Short mmCIF file of C-alpha atoms in Angstrom, two decimals:
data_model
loop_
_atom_site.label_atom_id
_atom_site.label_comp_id
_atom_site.label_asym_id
_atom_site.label_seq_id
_atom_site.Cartn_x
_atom_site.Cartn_y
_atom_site.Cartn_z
CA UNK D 12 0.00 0.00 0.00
CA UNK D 13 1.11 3.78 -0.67
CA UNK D 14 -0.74 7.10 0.46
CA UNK D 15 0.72 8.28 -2.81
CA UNK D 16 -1.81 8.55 -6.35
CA UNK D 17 -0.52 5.98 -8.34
CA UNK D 18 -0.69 4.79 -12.39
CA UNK D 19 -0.51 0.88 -12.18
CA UNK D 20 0.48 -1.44 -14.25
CA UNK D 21 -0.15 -5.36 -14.09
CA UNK D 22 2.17 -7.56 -16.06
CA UNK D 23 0.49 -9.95 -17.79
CA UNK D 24 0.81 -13.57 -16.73
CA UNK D 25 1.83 -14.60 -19.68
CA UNK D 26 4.80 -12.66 -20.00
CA UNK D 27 3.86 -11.60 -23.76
CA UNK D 28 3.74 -7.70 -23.04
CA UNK D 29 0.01 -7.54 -23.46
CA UNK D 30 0.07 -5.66 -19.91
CA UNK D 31 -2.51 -3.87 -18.44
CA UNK D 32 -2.76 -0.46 -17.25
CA UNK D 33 -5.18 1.22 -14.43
CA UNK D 34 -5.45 4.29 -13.79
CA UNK D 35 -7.90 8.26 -12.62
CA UNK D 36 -8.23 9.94 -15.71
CA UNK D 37 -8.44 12.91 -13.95
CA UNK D 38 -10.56 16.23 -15.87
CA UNK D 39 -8.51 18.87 -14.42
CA UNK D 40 -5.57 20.51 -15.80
CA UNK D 41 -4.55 20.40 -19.07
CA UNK D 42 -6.70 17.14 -19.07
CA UNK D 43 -10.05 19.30 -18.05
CA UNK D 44 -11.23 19.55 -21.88
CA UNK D 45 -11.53 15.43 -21.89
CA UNK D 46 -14.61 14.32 -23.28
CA UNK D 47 -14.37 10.23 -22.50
CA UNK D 48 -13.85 8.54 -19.18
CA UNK D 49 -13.52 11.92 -17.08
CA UNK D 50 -13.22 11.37 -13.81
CA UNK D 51 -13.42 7.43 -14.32
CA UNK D 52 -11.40 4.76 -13.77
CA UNK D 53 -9.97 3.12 -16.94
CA UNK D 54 -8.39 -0.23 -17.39
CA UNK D 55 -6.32 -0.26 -20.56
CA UNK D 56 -4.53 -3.11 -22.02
CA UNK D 57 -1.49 -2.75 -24.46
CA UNK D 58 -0.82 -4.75 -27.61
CA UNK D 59 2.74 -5.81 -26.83
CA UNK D 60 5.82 -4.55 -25.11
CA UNK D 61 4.42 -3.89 -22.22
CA UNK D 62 4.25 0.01 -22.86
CA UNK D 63 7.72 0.57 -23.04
CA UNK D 64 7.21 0.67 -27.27
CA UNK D 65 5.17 1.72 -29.60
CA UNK D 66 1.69 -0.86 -29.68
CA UNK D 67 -1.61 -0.60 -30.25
CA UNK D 68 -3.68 -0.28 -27.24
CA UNK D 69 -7.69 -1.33 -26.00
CA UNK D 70 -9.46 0.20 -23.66
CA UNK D 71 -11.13 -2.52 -21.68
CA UNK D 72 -12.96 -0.26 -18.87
CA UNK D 73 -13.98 3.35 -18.05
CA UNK D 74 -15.22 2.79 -14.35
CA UNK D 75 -17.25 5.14 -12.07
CA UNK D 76 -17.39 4.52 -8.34
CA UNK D 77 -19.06 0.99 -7.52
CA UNK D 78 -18.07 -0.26 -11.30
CA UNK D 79 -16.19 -3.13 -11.61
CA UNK D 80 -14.05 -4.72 -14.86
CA UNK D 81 -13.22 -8.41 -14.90
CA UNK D 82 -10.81 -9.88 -17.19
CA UNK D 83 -11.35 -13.16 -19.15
CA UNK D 84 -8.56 -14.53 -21.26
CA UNK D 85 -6.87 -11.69 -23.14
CA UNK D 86 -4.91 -11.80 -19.41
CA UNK D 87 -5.15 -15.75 -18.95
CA UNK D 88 -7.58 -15.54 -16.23
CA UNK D 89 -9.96 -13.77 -13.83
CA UNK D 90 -8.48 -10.32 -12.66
CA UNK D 91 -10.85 -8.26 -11.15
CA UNK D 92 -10.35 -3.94 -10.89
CA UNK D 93 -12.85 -2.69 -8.52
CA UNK D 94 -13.74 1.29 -7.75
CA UNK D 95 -14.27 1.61 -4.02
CA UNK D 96 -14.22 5.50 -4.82
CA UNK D 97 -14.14 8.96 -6.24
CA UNK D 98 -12.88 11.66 -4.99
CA UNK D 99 -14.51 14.38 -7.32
CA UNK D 100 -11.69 15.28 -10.12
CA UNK D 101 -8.81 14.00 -7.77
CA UNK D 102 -8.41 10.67 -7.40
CA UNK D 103 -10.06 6.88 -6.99
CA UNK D 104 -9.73 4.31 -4.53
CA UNK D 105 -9.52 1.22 -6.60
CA UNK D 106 -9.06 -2.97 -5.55
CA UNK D 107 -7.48 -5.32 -7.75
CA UNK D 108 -7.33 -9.12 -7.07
CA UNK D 109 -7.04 -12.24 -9.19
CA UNK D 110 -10.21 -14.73 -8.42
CA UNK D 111 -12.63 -13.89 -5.45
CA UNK D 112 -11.93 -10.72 -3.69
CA UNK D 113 -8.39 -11.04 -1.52
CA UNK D 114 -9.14 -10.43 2.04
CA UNK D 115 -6.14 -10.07 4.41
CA UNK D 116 -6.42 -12.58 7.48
CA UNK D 117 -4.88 -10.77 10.28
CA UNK D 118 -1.89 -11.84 12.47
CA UNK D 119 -3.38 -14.45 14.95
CA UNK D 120 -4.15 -13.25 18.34
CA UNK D 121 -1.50 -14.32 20.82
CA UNK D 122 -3.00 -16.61 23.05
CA UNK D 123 -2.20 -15.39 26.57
CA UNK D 124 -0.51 -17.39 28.70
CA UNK D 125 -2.68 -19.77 31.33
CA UNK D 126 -4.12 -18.15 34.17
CA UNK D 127 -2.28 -20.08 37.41
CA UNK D 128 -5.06 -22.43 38.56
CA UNK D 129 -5.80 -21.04 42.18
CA UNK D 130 -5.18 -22.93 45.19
CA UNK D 131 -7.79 -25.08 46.31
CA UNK D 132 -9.30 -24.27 49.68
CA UNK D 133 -7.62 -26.04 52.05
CA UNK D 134 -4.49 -26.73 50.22
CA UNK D 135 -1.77 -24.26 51.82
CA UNK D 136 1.37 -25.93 50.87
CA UNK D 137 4.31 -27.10 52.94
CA UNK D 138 4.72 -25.03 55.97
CA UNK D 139 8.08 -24.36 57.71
CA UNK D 140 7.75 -23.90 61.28
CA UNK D 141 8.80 -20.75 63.36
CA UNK D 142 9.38 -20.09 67.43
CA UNK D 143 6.52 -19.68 69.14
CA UNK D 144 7.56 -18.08 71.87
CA UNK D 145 4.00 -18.20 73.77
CA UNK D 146 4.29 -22.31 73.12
CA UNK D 147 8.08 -22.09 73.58
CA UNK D 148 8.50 -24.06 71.05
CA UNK D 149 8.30 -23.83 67.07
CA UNK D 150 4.82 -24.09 65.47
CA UNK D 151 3.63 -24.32 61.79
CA UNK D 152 0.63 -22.69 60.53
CA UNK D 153 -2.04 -24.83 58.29
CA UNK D 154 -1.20 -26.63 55.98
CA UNK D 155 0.04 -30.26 54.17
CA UNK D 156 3.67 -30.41 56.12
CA UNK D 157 5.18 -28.93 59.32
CA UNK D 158 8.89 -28.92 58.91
CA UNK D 159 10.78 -27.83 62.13
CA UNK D 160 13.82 -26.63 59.66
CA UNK D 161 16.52 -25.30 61.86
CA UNK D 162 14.52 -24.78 65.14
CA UNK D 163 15.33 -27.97 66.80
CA UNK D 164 19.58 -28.62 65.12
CA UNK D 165 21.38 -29.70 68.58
CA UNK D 166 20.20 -30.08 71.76
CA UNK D 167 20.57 -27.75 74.63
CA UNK D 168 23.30 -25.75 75.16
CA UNK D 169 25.76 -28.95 73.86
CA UNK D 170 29.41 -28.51 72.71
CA UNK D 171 29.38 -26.91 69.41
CA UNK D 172 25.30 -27.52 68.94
CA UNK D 173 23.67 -25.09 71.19
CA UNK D 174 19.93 -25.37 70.19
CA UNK D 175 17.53 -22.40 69.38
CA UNK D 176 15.60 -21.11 71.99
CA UNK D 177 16.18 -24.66 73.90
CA UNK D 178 14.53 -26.19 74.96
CA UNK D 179 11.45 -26.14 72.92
CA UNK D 180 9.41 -28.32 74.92
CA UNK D 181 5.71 -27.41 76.10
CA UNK D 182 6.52 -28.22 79.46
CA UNK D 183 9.11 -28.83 82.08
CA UNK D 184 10.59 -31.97 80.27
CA UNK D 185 14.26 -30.32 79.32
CA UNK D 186 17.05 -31.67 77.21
CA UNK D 187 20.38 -32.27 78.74
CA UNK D 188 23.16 -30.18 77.85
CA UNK D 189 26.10 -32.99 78.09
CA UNK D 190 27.99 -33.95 75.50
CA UNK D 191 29.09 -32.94 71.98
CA UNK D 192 27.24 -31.85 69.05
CA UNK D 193 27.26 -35.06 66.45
CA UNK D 194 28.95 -37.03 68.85
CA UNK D 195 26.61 -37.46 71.25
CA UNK D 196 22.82 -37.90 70.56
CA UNK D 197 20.31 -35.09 69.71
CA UNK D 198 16.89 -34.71 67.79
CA UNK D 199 17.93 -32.54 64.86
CA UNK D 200 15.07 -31.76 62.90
CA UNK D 201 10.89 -33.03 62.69
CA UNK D 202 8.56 -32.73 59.92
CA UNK D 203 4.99 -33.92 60.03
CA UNK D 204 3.55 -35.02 56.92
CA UNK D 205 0.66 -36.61 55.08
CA UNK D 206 0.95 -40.13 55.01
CA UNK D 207 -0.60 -40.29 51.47
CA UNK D 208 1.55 -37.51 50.12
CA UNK D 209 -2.05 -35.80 49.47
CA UNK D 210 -1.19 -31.76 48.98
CA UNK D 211 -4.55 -31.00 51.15
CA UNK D 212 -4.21 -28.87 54.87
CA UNK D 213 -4.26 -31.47 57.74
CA UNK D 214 -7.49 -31.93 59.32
CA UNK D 215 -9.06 -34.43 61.67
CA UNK D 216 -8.98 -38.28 60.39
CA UNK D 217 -5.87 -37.65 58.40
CA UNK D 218 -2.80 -40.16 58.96
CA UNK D 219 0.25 -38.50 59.55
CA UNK D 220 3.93 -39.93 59.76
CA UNK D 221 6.21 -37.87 61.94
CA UNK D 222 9.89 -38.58 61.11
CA UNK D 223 12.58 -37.08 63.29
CA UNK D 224 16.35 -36.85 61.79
CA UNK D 225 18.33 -37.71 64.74
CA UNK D 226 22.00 -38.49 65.89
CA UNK D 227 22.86 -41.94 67.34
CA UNK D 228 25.74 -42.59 68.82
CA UNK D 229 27.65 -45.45 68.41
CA UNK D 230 26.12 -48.32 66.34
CA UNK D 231 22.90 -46.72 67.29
CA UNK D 232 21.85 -49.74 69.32
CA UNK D 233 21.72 -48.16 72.68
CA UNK D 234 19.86 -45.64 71.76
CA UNK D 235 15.86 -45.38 71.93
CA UNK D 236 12.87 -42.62 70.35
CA UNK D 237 9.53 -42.29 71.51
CA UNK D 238 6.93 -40.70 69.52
CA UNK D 239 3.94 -38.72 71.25
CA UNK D 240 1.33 -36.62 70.46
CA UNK D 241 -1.32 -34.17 71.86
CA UNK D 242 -4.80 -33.03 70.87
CA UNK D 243 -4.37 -29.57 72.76
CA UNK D 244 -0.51 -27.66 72.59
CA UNK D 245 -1.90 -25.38 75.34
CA UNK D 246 -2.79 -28.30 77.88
CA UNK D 247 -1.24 -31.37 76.14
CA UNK D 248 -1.94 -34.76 77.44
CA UNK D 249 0.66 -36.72 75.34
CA UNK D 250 -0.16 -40.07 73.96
CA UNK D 251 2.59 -42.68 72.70
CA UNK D 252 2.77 -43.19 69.68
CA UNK D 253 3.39 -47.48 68.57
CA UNK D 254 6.48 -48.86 70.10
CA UNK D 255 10.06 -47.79 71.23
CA UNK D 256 12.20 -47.44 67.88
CA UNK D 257 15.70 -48.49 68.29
CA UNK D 258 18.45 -46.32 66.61
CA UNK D 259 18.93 -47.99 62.79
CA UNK D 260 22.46 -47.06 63.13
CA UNK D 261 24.96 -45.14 63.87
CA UNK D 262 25.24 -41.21 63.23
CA UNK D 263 22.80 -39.20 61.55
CA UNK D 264 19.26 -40.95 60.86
CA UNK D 265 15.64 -40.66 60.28
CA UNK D 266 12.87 -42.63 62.59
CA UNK D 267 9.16 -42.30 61.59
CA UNK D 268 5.93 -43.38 63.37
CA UNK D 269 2.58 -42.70 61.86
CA UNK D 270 -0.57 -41.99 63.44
CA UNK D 271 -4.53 -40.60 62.69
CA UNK D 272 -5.48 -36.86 63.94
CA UNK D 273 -7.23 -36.35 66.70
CA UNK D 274 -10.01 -33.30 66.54
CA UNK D 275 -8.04 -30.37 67.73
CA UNK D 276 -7.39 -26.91 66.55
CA UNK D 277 -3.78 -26.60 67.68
CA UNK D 278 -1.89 -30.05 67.88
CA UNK D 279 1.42 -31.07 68.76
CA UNK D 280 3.82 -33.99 68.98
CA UNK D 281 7.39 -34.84 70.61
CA UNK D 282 10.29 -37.13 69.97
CA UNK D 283 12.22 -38.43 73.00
CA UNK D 284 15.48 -39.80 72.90
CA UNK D 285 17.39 -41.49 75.42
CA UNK D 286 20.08 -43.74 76.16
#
């Protein structure tokens, strides 16, 4: 396209020179005395040479605005020159296509990217715990997993592994401070998870397994981890959880238990260790 008034020409597909030419005869100037096809659209078709020589030439069309000329085969096939418009002794607006009328099929629409599907109710995510420091001990807000992180490495004030804000128990049941950090035993770490891997909040009914990542000393075999839980942090009444678990081995390792939650709004459970 061109905002510029143009005088087209349209080679013809056969390449013999028989082009044809379109353009506003124009009846202004030293054209106003014109007598045919003033202010018209003609569609002219040379005899050969494609109007660079002398040739005889037809004139296939004088259009007015609306008119239309179609070619047949004197320009082996269908070519269509269309007047959209006049503008008085100016110029034309003027559509040429070979076949039906072209139509330009715009660029596609990006398609914009997914919208993130929201999160379910009651689907919160893994939760890393915090202190508490009205429990006095770390708590996780709602969600699939409670993962103590950091809150629990060592155990008391230990060489080398003095626990945060030790001794984050709910009551008066301390750790000892003897001993070395990952020489002697401690409770490292505790997440609480969904037994089923399911992504959804904890609620009553669900089993949980709580695994604890704990140093043994030794082989491991003299040392022994209870697992306990409470309905109510605030007041807890703990409840055992299966068996005594045995060390597996030797230095750093992870004991689980699993159990079914009680009703309860804020929960809690504990891992004891002892030799």
């Amino acid at each position: 396209t061109t905002p510029n008034k143009v005088l087209i020409k349209i080679v013809n597909p056969s390449n013999n020179g028989a082009d044809l030419f379109v353009a506003f005869n124009a009846k202004k100037g030293i054209n106003s005395g014109t007598v045919e096809a003033g202010n018209q659209v003609t569609v002219v078709q040379v005899g050969s040479g494609g109007g660079n020589v002398y040739s005889e030439s037809t004139l296939l069309g004088k259009l007015s605005a609306g008119g239309s000329y179609t070619t047949g085969s004197n320009f082996g096939g269908d070519l269509t020159v269309e007047v959209v418009g006049i503008s008085g002794n100016d110029s034309a607006d003027v559509k040429i296509y070979f076949g039906s009328e072209c139509t330009v099929t715009p660029p596609p629409v990006p398609t914009p990217p997914p919208t993130p599907m929201p999160t379910k109710e009651g689907q919160s995510g893994p939760q890393m715990a915090s202190y508490n420091a009205a429990l006095g001990a770390p708590k996780c807000s709602f969600g699939s997993t409670c993962d103590s992180g950091v809150t629990l490495n060592g155990r008391g004030t230990m060489s080398g592994g003095n626990e945060p804000n030790q001794s984050n128990t709910l009551n008066s049941c301390t750790d000892g401070n003897s001993g070395s950090y990952h020489g002697d035993e401690s409770i490292d770490k505790i997440v609480v998870s969904q037994a089923s891997g399911s992504l959804n909040d904890f609620t009553e009914g669900d089993v949980v397994t709580i695994s604890a990542t704990v140093w043994c000393w030794s082989s491991g075999t003299s040392d022994f981890i209870d697992f306990y839980y409470a309905s109510d942090a605030s007041n807890p009444v703990w409840e055992q959880i299966g068996d005594r678990q045995t060390c597996p081995g030797g230095g750093l390792q992870t004991v689980s238990a699993t159990y079914t939650l009680p009703a309860g709004s804020i929960q809690a459970v504990r891992a004891n260790m002892m030799y």
